[in-house]
CSV table of C-alpha atoms and ligand atoms in Angstrom, one decimal:
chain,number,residue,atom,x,y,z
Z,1,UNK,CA,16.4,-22.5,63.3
Z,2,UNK,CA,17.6,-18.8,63.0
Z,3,UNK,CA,21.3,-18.5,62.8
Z,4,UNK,CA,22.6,-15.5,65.2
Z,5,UNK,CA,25.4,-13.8,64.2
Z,6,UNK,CA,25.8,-11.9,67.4
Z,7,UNK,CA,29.3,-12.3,69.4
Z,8,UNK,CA,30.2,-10.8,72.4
Z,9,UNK,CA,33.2,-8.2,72.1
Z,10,UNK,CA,34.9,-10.6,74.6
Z,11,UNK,CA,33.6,-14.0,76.1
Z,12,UNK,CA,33.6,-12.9,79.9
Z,13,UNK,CA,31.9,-9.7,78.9
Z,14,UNK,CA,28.2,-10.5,77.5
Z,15,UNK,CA,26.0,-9.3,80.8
Z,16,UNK,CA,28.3,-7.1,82.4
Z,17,UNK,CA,28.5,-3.7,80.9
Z,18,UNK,CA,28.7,-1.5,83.7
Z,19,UNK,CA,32.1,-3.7,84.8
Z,20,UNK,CA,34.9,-1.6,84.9
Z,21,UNK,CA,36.9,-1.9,81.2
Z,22,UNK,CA,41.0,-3.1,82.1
Z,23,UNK,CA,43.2,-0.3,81.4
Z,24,UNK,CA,44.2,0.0,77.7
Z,25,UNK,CA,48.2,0.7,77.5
Z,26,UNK,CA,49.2,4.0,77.6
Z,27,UNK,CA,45.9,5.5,78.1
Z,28,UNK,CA,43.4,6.4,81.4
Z,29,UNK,CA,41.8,3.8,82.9
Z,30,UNK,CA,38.0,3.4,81.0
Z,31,UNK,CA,34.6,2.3,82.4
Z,32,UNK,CA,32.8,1.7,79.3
Z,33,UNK,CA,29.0,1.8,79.8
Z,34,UNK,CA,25.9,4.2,78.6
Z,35,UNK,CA,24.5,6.0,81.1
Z,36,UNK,CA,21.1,4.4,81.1
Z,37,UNK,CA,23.2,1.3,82.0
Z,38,UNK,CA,21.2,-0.9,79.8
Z,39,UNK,CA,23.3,-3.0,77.7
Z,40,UNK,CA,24.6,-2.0,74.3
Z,41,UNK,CA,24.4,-3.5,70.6
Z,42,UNK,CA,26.7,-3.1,67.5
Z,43,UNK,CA,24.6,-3.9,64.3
Z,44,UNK,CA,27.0,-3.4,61.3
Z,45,UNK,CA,26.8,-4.7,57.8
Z,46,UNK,CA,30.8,-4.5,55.8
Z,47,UNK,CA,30.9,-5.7,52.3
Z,48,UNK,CA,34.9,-7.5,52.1
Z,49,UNK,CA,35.6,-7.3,48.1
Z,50,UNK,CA,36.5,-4.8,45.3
Z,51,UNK,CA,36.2,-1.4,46.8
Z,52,UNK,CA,37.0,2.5,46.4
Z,53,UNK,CA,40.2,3.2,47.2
Z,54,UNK,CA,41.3,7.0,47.2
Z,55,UNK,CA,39.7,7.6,43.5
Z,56,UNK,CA,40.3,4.2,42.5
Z,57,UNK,CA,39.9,0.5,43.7
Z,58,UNK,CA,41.5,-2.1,46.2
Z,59,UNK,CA,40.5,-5.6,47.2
Z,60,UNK,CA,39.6,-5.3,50.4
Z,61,UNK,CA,39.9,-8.9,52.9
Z,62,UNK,CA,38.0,-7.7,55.3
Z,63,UNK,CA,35.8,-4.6,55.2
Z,64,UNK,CA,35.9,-1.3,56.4
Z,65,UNK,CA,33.2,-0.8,58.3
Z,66,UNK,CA,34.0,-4.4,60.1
Z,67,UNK,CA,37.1,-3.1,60.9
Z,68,UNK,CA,36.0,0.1,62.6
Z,69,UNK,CA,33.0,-2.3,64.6
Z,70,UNK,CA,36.4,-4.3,65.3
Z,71,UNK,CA,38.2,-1.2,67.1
Z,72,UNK,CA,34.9,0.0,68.7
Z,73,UNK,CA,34.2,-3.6,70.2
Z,74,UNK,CA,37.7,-3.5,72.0
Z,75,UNK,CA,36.7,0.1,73.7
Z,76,UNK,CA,33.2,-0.5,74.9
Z,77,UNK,CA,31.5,-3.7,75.8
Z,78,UNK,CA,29.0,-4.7,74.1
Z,79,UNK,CA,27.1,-7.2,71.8
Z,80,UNK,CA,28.0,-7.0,68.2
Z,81,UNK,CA,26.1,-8.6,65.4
Z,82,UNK,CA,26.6,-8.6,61.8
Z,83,UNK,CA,24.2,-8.3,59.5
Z,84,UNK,CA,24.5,-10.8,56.4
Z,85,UNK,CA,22.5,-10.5,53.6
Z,86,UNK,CA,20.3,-13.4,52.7
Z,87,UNK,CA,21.3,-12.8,48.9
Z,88,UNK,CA,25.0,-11.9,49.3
Z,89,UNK,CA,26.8,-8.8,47.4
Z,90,UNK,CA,29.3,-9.5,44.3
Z,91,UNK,CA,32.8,-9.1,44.9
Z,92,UNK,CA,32.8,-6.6,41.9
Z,93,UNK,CA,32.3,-2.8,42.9
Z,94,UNK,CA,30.3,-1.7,39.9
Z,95,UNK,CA,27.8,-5.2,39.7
Z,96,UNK,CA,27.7,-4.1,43.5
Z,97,UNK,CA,26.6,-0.2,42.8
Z,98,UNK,CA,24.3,-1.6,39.8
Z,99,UNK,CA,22.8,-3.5,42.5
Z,100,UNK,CA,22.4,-0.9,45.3
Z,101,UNK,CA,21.2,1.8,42.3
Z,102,UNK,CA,18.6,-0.6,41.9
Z,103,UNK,CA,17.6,-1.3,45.4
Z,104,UNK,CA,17.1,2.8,46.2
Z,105,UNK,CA,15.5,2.9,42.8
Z,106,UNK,CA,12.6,0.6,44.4
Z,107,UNK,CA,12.9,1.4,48.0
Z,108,UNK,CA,13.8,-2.5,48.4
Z,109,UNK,CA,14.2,-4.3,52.0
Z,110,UNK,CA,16.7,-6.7,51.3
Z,111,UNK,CA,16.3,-9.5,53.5
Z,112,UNK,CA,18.3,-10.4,56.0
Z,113,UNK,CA,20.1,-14.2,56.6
Z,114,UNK,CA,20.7,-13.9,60.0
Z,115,UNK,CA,17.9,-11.7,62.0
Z,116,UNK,CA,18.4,-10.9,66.0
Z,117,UNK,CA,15.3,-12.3,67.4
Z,118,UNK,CA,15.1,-9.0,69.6
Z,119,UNK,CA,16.7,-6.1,70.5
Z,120,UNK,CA,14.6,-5.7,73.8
Z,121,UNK,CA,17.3,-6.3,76.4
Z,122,UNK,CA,19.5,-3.1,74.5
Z,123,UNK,CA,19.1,0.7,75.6
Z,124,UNK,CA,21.6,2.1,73.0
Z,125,UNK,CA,22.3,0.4,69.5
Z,126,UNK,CA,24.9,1.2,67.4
Z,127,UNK,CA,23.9,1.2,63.4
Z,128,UNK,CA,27.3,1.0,61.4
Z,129,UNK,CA,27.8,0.5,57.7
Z,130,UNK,CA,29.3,1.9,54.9
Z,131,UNK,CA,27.7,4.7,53.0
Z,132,UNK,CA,26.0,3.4,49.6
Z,133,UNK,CA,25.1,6.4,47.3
Z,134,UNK,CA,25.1,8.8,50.4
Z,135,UNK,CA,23.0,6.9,52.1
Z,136,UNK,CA,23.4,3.6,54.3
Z,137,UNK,CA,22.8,0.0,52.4
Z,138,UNK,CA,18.8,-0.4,52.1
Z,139,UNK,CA,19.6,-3.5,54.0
Z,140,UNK,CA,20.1,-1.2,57.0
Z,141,UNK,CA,16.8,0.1,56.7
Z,142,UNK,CA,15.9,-3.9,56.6
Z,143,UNK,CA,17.0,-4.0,59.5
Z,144,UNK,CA,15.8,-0.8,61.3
Z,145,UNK,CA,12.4,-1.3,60.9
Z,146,UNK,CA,12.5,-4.9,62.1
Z,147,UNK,CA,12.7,-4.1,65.6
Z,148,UNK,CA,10.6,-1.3,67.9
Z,149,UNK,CA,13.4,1.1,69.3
Z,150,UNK,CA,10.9,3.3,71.6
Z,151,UNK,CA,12.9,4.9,74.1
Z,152,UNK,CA,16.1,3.4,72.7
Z,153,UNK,CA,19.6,5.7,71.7
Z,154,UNK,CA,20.3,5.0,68.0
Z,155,UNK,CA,23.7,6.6,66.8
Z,156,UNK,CA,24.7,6.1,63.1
Z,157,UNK,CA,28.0,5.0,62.3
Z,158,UNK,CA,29.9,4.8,58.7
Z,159,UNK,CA,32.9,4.5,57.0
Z,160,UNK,CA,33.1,6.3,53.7
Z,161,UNK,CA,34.5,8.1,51.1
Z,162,UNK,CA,33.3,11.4,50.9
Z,163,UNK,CA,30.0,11.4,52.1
Z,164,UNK,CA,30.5,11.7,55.8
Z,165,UNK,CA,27.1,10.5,57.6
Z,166,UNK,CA,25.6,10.7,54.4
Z,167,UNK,CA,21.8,11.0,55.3
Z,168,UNK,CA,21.7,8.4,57.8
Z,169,UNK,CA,20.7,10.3,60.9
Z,170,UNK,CA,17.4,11.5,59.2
Z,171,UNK,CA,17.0,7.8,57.6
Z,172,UNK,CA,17.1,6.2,61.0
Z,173,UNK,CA,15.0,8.9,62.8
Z,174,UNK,CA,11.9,8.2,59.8
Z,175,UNK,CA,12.8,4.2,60.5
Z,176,UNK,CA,12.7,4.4,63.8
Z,177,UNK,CA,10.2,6.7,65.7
Z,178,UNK,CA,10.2,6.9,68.9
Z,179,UNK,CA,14.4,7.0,69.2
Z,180,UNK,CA,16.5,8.9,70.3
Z,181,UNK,CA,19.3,9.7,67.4
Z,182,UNK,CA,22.3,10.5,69.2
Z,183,UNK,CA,25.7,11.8,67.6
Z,184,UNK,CA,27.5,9.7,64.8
Z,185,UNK,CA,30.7,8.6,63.7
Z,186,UNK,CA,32.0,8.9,60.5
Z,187,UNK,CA,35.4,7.8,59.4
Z,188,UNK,CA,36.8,7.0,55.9
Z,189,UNK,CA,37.5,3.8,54.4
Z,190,UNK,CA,40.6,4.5,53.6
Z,191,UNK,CA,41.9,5.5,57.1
Z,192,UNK,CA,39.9,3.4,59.1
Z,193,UNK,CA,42.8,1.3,60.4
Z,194,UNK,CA,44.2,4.8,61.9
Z,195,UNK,CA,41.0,5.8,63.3
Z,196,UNK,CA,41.7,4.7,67.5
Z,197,UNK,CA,41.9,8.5,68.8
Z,198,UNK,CA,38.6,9.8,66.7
Z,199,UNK,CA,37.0,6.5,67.7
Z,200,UNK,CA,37.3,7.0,71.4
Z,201,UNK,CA,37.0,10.6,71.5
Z,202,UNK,CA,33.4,9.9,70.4
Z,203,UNK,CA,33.0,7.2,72.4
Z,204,UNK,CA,34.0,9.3,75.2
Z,205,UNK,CA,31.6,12.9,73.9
Z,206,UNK,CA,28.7,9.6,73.6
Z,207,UNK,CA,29.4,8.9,77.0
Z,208,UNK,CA,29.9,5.3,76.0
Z,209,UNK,CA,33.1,5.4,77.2
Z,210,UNK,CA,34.5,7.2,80.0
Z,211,UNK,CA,37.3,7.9,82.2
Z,212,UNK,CA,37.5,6.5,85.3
Z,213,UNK,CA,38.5,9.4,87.5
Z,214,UNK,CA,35.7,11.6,85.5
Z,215,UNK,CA,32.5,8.5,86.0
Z,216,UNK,CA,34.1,8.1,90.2
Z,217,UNK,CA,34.6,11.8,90.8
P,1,LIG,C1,27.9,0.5,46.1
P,1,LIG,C2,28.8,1.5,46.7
P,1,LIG,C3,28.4,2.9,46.8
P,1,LIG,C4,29.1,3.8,47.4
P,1,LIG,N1,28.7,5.1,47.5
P,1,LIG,C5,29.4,6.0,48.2
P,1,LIG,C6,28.9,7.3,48.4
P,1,LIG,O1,27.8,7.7,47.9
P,1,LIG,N2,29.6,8.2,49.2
P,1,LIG,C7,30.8,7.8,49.8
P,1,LIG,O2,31.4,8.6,50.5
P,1,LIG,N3,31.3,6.5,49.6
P,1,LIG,C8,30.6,5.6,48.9
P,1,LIG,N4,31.1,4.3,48.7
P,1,LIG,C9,32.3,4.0,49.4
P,1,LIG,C10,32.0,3.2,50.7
P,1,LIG,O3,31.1,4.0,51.5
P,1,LIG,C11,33.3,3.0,51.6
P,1,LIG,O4,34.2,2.3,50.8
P,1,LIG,C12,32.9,2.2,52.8
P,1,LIG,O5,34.0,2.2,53.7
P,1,LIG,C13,32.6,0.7,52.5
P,1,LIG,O6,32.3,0.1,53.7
P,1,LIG,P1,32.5,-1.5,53.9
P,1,LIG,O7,33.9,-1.9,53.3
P,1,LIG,O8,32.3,-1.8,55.3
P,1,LIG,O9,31.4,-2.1,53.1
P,1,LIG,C14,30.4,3.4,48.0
P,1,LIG,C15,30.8,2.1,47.9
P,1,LIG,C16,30.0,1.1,47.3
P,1,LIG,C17,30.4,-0.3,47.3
């Protein structure tokens, strides 16, 4: 049986995107919710472990990118799945770049342990990792031409160091023809944690998130 890693952003909220969102504190009321109204998916692979760390290295618990797929999962509704690699990354940093150098070098497709059987019932996914050599983990590209997105809104999503989007929009347009590649987010790994206003000012230029005197006139 295939393991799904996919978990709501919050039990009561699976089937219901175009619900109004409760009130955050201290902000406008939100309706989350694209405007296709078809539901939306978070698809992010985070790699916890040694990491760059503002020119050096930290230990990170959890990883960046998880934590940014975290904050966005409390703004929008959504399903969110995380990818896990069927043969997991070293906590070391360098075995870690050794291993990705090697996995460009060949134009691998890591496999994945935990595949979404579908990703029919979506209209906009989310594809959020960190950036890998200024480009997303090949395991992204695993996992972007699993699926048909025809018709679909893709927008990239990373946490970095330097490398902003890196060359993600142009990967996932090649991996994906027939999508729509709509605007990313970048934010870096080291401020990630203080990322809440950049985060939902995209949300809201995406229309993903919107305020509710703005989406009732
Ligand atoms: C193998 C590897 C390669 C990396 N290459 C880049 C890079 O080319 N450009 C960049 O800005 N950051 C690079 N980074 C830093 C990561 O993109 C950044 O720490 C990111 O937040 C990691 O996300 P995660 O913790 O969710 O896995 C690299 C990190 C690793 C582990």
């Amino acid at each position: 049986m295939i393991a799904i890693g996919t978990s709501a952003c919050a039990p009561d909220e699976r089937n219901t995107l175009m619900a109004p969102n409760p009130t955050m504190p201290g902000s406008a009321p939100l309706i989350p919710g694209p405007g296709n109204g078809r539901r939306v998916l978070l698809a992010y692979f985070s790699r916890a472990g040694e990491n760059y760390f503002y020119g050096g290295r930290t230990n990170l618990d959890v990883g960046n990118t998880q934590v940014l797929a975290d904050e966005i999962s409390t703004l929008i509704r959504c399903d969110v799945h995380r990818i896990e690699a069927a043969d997991p990354h070293p906590a070391s940093y360098d075995a870690t770049v050794a291993r990705n150098v090697r996995e460009q070098d060949i134009n691998a497709r890591p496999g994945i342990a935990n595949p979404l059987p579908s990703i029919d019932q979506y209209g906009t996914v989310l594809l959020a990792s960190g950036i890998w050599n200024v480009r997303a983990p090949m395991i992204m590209t695993t996992f972007a031409e699993s699926y048909d997105f025809t018709g679909k809104t893709i927008h990239p999503v990373t946490t970095h160091a330097m490398s902003g989007l890196g060359t993600t929009e142009r990967d996932y347009a090649r991996s994906c023809p027939g999508a729509t590649v709509g605007e990313g987010l970048a934010v870096r790994g080291e401020e990630v944690r203080d990322a809440g206003p950049d985060i939902e000012s995209w949300l809201r230029r995406t229309g993903l998130l919107q305020s509710r005197s703005s989406a009732t006139g």
